[in-house]
Coordinates of N, CA and C and ligand atoms in Angstrom, one line a residue:
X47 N 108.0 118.5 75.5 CA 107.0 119.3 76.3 C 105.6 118.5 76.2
X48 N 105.5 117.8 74.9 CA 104.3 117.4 74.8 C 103.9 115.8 75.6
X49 N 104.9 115.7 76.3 CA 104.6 114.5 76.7 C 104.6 114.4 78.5
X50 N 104.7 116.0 78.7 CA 105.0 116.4 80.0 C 103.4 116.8 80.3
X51 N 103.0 117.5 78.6 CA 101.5 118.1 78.9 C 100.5 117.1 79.3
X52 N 100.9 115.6 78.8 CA 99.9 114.6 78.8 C 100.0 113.8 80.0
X53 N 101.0 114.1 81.0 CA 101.5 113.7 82.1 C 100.2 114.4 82.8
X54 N 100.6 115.6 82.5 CA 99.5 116.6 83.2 C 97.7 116.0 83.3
X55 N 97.8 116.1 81.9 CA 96.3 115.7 81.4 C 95.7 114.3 82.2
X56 N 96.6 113.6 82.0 CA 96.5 112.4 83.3 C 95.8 112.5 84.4
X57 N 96.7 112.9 84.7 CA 96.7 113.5 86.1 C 95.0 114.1 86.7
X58 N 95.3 115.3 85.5 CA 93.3 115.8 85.5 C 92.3 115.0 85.8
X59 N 92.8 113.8 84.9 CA 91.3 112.6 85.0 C 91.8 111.7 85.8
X60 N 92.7 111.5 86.2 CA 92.9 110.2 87.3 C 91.9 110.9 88.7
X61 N 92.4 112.5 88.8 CA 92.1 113.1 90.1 C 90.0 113.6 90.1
X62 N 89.7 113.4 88.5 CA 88.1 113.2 88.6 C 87.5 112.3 88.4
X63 N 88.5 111.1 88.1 CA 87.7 109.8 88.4 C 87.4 109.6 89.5
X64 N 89.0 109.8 90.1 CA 88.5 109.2 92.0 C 87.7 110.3 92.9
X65 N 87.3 111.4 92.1 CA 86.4 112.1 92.9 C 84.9 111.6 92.4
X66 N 84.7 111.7 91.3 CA 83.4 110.6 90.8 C 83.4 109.1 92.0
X67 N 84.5 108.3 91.7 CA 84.2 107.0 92.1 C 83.9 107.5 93.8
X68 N 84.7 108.5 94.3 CA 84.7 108.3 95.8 C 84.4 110.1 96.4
X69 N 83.4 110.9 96.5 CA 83.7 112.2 96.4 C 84.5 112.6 98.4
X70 N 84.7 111.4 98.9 CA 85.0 112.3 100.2 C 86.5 111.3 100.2
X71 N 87.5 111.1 99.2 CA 88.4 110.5 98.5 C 89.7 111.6 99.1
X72 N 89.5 112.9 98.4 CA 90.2 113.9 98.4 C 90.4 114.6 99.9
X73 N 89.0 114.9 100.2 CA 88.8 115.1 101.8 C 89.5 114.2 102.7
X74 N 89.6 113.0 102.8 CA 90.0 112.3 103.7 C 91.4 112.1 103.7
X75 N 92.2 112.3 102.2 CA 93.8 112.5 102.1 C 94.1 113.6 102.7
X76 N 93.6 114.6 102.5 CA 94.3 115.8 102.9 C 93.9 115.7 104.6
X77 N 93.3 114.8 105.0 CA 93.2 115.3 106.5 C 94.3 114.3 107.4
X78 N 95.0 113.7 106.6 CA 96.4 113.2 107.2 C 96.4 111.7 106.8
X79 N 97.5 111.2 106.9 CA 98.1 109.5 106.7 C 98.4 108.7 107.4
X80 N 97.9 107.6 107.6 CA 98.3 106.5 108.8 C 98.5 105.3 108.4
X81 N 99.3 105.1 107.2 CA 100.0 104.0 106.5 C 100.7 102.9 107.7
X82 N 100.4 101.6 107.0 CA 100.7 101.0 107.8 C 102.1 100.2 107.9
X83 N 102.3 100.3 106.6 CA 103.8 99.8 105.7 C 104.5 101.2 105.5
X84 N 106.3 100.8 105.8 CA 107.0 101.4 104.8 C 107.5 100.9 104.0
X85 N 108.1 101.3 103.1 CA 108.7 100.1 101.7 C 109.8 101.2 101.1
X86 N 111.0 100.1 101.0 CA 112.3 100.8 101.2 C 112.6 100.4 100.0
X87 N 112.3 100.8 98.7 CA 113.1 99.9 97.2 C 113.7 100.9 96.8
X88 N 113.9 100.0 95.2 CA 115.1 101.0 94.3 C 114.0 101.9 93.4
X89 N 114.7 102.8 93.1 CA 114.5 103.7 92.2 C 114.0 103.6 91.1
X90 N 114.1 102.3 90.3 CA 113.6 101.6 89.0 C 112.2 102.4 89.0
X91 N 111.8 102.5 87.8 CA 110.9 103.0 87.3 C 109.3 101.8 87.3
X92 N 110.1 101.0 87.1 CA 109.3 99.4 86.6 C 109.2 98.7 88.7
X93 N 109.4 99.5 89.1 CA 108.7 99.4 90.4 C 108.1 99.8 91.9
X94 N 106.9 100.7 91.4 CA 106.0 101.8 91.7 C 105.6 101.1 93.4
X95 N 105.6 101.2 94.0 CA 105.4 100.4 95.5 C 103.6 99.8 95.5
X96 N 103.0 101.4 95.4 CA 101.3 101.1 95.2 C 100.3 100.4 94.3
X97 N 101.2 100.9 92.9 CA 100.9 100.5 92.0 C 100.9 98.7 91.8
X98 N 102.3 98.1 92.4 CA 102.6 96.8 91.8 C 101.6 95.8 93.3
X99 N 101.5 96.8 94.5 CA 100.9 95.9 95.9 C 99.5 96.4 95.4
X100 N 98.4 97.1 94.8 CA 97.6 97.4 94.6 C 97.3 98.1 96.0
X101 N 97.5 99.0 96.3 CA 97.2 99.9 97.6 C 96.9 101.4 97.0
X102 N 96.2 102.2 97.9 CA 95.8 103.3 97.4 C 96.6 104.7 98.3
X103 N 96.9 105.7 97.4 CA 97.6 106.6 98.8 C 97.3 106.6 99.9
X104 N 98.7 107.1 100.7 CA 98.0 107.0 102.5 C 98.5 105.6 102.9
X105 N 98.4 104.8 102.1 CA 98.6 103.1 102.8 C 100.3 102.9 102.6
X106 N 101.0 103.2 101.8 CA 102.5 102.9 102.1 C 103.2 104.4 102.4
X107 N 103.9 104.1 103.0 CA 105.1 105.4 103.4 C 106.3 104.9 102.5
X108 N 107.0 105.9 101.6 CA 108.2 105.1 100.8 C 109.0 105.6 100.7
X109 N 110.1 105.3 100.7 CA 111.7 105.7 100.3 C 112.0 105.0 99.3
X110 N 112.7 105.2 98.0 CA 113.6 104.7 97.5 C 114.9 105.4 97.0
X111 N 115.8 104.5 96.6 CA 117.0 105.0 95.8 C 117.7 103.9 95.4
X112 N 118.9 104.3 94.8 CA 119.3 103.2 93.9 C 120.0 102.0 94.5
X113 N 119.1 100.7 94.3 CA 119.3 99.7 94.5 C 119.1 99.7 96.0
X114 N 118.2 100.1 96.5 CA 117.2 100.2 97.4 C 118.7 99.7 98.9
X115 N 119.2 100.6 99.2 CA 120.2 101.0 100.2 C 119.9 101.2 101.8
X116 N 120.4 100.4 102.9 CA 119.9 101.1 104.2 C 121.2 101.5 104.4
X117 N 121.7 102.3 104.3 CA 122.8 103.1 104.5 C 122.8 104.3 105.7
X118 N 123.5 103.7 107.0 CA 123.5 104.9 108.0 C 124.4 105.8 108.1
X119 N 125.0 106.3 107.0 CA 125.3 107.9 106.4 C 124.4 108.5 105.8
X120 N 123.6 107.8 105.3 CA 122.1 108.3 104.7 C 121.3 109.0 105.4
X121 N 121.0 110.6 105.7 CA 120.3 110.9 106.6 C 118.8 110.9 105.7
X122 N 118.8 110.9 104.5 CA 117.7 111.0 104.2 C 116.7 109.6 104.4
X123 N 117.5 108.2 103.8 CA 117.0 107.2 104.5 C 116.6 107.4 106.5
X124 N 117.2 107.4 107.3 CA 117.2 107.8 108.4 C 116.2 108.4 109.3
X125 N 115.8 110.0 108.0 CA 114.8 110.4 108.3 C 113.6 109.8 108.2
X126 N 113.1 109.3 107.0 CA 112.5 108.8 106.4 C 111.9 107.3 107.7
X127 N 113.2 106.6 107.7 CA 113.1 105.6 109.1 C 112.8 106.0 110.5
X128 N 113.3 107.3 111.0 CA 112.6 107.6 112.2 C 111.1 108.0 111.9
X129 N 110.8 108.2 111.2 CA 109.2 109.0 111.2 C 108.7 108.4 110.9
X130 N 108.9 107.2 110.1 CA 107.9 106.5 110.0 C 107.6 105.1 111.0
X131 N 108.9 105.0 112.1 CA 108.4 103.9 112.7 C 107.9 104.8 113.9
X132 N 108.5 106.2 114.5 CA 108.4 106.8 115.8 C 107.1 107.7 115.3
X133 N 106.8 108.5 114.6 CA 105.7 109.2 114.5 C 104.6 108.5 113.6
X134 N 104.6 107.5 112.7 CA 103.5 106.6 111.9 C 103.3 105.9 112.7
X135 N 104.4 105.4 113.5 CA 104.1 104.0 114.1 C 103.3 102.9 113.4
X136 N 104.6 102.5 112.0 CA 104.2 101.9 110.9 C 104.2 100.0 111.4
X137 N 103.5 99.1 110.8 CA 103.9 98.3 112.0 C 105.0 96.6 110.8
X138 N 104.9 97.2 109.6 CA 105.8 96.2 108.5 C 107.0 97.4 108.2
X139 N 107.6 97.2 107.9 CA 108.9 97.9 107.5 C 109.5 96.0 105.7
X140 N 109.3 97.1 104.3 CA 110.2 95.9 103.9 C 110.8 96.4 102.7
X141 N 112.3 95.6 102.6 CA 112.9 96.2 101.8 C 112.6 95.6 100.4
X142 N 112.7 96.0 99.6 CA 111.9 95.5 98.2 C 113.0 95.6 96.8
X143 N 114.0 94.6 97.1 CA 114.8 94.5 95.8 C 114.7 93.9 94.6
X144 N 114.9 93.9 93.5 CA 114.3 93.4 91.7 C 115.1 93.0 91.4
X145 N 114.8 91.9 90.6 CA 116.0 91.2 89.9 C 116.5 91.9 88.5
X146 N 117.4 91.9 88.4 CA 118.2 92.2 86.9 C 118.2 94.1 87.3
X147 N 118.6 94.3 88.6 CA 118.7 95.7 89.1 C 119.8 96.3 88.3
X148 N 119.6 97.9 88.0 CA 121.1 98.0 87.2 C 121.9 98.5 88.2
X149 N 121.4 98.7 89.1 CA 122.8 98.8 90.4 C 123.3 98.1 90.7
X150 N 122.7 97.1 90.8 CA 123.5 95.7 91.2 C 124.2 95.4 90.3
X151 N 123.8 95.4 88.8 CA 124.5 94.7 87.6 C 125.9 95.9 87.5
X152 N 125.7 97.0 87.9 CA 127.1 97.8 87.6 C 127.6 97.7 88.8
X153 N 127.6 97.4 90.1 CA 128.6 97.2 91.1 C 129.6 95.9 91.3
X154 N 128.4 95.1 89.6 CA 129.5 93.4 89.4 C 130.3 94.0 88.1
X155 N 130.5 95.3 87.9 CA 131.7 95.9 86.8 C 132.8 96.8 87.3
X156 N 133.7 97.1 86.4 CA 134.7 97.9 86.9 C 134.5 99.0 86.5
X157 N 133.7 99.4 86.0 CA 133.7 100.6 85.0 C 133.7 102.1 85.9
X158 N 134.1 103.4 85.8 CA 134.6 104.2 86.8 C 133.1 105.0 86.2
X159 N 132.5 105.1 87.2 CA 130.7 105.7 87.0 C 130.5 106.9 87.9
X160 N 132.0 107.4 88.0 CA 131.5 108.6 88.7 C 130.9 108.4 90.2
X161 N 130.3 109.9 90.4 CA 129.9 109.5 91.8 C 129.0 108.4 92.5
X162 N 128.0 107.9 91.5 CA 127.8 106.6 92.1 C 128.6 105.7 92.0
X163 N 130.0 105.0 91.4 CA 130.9 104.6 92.7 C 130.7 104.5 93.7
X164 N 130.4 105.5 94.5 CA 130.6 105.3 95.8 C 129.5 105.1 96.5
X165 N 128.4 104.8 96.1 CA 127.0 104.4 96.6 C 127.2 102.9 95.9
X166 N 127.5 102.3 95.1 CA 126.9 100.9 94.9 C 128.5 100.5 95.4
X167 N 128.9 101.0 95.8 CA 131.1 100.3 96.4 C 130.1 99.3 97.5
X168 N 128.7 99.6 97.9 CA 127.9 98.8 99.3 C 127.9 97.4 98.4
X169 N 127.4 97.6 97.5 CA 127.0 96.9 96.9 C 127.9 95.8 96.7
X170 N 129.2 96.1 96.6 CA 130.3 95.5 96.4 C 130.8 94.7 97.3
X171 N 130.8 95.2 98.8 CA 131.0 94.6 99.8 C 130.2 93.3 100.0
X172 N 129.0 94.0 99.6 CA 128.5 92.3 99.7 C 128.7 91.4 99.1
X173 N 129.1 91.2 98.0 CA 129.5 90.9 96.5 C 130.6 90.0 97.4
X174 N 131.7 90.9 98.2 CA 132.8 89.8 98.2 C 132.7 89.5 99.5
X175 N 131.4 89.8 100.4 CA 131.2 88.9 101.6 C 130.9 87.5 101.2
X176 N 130.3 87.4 99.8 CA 129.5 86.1 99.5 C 130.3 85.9 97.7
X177 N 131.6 86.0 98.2 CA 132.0 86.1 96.7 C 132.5 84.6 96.7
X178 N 132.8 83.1 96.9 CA 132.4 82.4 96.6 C 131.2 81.4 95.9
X179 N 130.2 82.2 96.7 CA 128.7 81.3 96.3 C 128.6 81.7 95.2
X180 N 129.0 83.3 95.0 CA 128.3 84.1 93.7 C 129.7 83.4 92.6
X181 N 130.9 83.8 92.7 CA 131.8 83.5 91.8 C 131.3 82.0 91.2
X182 N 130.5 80.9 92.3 CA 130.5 79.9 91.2 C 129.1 79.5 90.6
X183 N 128.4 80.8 90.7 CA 127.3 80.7 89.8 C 128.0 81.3 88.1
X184 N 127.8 80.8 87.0 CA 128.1 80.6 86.0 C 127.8 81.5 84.6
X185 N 126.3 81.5 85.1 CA 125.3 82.3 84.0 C 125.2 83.8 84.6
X186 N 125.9 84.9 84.1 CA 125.4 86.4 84.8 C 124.3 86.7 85.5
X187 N 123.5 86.7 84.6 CA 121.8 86.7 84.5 C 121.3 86.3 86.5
X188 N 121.7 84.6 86.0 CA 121.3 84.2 87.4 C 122.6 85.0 89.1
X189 N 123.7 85.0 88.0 CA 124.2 85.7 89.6 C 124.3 86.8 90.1
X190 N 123.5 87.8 88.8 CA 123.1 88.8 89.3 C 122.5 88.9 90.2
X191 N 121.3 88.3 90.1 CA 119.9 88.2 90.7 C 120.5 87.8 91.8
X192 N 121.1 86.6 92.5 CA 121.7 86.2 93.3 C 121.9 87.2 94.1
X193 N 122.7 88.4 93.4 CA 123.1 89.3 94.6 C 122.2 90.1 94.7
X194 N 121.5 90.1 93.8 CA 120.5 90.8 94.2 C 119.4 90.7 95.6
X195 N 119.0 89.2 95.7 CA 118.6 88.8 96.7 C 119.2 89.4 98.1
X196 N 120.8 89.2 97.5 CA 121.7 88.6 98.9 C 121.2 90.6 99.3
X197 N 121.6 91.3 98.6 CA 121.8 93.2 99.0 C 120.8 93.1 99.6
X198 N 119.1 92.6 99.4 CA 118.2 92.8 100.4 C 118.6 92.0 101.6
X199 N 119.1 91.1 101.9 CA 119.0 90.1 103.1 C 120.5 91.4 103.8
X200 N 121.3 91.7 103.3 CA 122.1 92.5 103.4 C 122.0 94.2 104.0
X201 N 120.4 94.6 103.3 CA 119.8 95.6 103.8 C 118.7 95.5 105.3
X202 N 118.5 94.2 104.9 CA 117.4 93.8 106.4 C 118.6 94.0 107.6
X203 N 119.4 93.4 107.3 CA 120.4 93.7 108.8 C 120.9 94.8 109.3
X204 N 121.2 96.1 107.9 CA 121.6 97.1 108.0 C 120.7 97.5 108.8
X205 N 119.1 97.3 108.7 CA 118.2 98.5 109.4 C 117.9 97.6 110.5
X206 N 118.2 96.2 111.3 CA 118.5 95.9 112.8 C 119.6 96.4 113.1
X207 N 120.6 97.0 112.4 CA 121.4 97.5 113.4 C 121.3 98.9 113.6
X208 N 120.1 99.7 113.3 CA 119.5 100.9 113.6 C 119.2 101.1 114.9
X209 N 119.6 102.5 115.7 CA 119.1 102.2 117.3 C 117.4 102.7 117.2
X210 N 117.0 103.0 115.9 CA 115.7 103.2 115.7 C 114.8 102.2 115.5
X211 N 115.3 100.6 115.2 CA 114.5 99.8 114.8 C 114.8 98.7 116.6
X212 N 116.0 99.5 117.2 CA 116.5 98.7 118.4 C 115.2 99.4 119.6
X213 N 115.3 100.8 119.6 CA 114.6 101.4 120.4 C 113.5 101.0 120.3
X214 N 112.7 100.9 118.9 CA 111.3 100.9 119.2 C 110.8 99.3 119.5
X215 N 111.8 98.2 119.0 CA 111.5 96.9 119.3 C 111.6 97.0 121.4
X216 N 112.2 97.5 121.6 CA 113.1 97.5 123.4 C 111.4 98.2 123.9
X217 N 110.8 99.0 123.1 CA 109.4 100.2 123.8 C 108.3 98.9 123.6
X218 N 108.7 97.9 123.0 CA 107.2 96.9 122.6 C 106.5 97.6 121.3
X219 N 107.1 98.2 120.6 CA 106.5 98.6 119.4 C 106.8 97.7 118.3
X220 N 105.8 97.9 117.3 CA 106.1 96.6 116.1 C 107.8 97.8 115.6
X221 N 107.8 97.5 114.5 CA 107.6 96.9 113.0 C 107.8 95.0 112.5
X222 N 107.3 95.0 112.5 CA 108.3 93.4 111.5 C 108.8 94.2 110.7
X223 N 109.8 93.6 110.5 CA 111.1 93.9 109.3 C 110.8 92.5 108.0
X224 N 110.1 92.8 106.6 CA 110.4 92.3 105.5 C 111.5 91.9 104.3
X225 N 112.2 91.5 104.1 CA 113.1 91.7 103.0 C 112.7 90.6 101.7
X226 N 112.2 91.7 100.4 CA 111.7 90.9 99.3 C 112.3 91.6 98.2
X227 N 111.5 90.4 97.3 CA 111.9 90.7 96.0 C 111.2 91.0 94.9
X228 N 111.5 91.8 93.9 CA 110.0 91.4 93.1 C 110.6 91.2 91.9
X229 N 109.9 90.2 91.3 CA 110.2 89.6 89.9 C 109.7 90.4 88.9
X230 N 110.4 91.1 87.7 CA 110.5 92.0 87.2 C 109.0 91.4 85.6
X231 N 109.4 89.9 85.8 CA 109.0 89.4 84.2 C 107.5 88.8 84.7
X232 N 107.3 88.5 86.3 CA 105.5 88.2 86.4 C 105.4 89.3 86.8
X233 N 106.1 90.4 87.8 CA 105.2 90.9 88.8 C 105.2 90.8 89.9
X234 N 105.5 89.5 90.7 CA 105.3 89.4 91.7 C 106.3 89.6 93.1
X235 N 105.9 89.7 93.7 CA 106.6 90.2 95.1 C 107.1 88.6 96.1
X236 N 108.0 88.4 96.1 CA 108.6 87.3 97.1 C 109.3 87.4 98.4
X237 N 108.9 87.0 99.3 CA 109.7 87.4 100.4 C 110.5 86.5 100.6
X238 N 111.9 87.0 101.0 CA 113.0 85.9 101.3 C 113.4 85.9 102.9
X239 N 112.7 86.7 103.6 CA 113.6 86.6 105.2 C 112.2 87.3 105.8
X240 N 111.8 87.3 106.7 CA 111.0 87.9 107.9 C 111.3 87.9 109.3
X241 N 111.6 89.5 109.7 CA 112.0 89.4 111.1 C 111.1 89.5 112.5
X242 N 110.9 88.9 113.2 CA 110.0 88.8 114.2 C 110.1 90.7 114.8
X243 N 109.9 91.2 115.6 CA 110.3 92.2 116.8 C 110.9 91.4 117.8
X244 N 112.2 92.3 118.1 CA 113.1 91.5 118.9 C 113.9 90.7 118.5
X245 N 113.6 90.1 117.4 CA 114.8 89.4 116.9 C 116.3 89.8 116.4
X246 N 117.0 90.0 117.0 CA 117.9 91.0 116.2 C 119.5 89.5 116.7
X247 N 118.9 88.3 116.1 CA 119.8 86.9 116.3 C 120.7 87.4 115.0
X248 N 120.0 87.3 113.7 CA 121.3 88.0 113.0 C 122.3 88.8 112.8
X249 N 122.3 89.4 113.6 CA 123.3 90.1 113.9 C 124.4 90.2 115.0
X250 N 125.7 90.8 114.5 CA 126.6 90.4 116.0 C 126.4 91.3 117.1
X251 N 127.1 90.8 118.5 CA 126.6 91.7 119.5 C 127.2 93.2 119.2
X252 N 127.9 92.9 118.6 CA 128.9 94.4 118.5 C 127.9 95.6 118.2
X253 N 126.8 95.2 117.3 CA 126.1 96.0 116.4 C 125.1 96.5 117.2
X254 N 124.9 95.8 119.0 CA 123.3 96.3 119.8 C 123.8 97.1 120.9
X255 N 122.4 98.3 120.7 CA 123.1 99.1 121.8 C 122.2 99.0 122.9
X256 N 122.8 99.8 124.3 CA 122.0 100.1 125.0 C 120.7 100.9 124.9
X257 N 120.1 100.8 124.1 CA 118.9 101.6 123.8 C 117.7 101.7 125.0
Ligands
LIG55 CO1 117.1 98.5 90.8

């Protein structure tokens, strides 16, 4: 309890600092959000979206879960994705995966994990879409991370094949689509892929609709 209370106590002085440093801080949040980013990561604790981009509420819209997933059974992802490209009219969209992820490191095991099984099985698939390149990396460590990269490059396509990210590219609306990483031991954020609007070349035709 006592570490719940000091959570609290936090909280108290973070919310009279930024009224000291800024007193119309408070006022101007509560009168609504017009973030310009959404950021799609994992759940990890060790990667706070605002905190690690130095941004202040209001500037990112966020989803995460484990091992940072675009899954279109996911209606909560989904939701999250229509509203923030159709009603934010957010104009980056990026998915933000970490190296030495433990979703990733448990979908490279066999071990029977209950119902997440069936949330990192994604994880898997990609594992043995690219299970040569990875099988001949050597050292775990590195072919973790490996896949780890690959699940983001793997999640960028999942959300071009969204008729949400099809529609609003077809209306002339942004998003760019990001797919990054962030290095757990500096900090820093790496991008491995950037998708123009309109570009939806990686993907097969099967995946585009008449939007
Ligand atoms: Co993770």
């Amino acid at each position: 309890m006592k570490d719940f209370q000091k959570l609290l106590l936090a909280n108290k002085s973070w919310a009279a600092h930024q009224a000291d440093d800024d007193p119309t801080f408070f006022t101007k949040m509560a009168e609504g959000q017009n973030p310009e980013f959404l950021w799609i990561g994992c759940a990890d604790s060790r990667a706070p979206a605002d905190r690690i981009t130095g941004t202040e509420p209001g500037q990112i819209f966020v989803h995460r879960n484990v091992a940072n997933l675009v899954l279109h059974t996911d209606f909560n992802m989904l939701s999250v994705l229509q509203y923030a490209v159709e009603v934010l009219e957010v104009k980056h969209i990026m998915v933000v995966g970490h190296y030495g992820c433990g979703g990733v490191k448990a979908s490279m095991g066999n071990s029977d994990l209950g119902l997440i099984n069936k949330w990192i099985r994604n994880i898997k698939d990609v594992y043995e879409k690219h299970h040569d390149e990875l099988e001949a990396i050597a050292d775990e460590d590195l072919r973790t991370d490996r896949l780890c990269e690959l699940n983001v490059l793997a999640q960028v396509d999942s959300l071009l094949k969204t008729t949400i990210i099809q529609k609003a590219w077809k209306n002339g609306n942004k998003p760019y689509v990001h797919g990054c990483i962030l290095e757990l031991k500096t900090g820093k954020i790496k991008q491995l892929i950037h998708v123009e609007p309109k570009d939806l070349s990686s993907i097969a035709n099967i995946y585009k609709y008449d939007v």
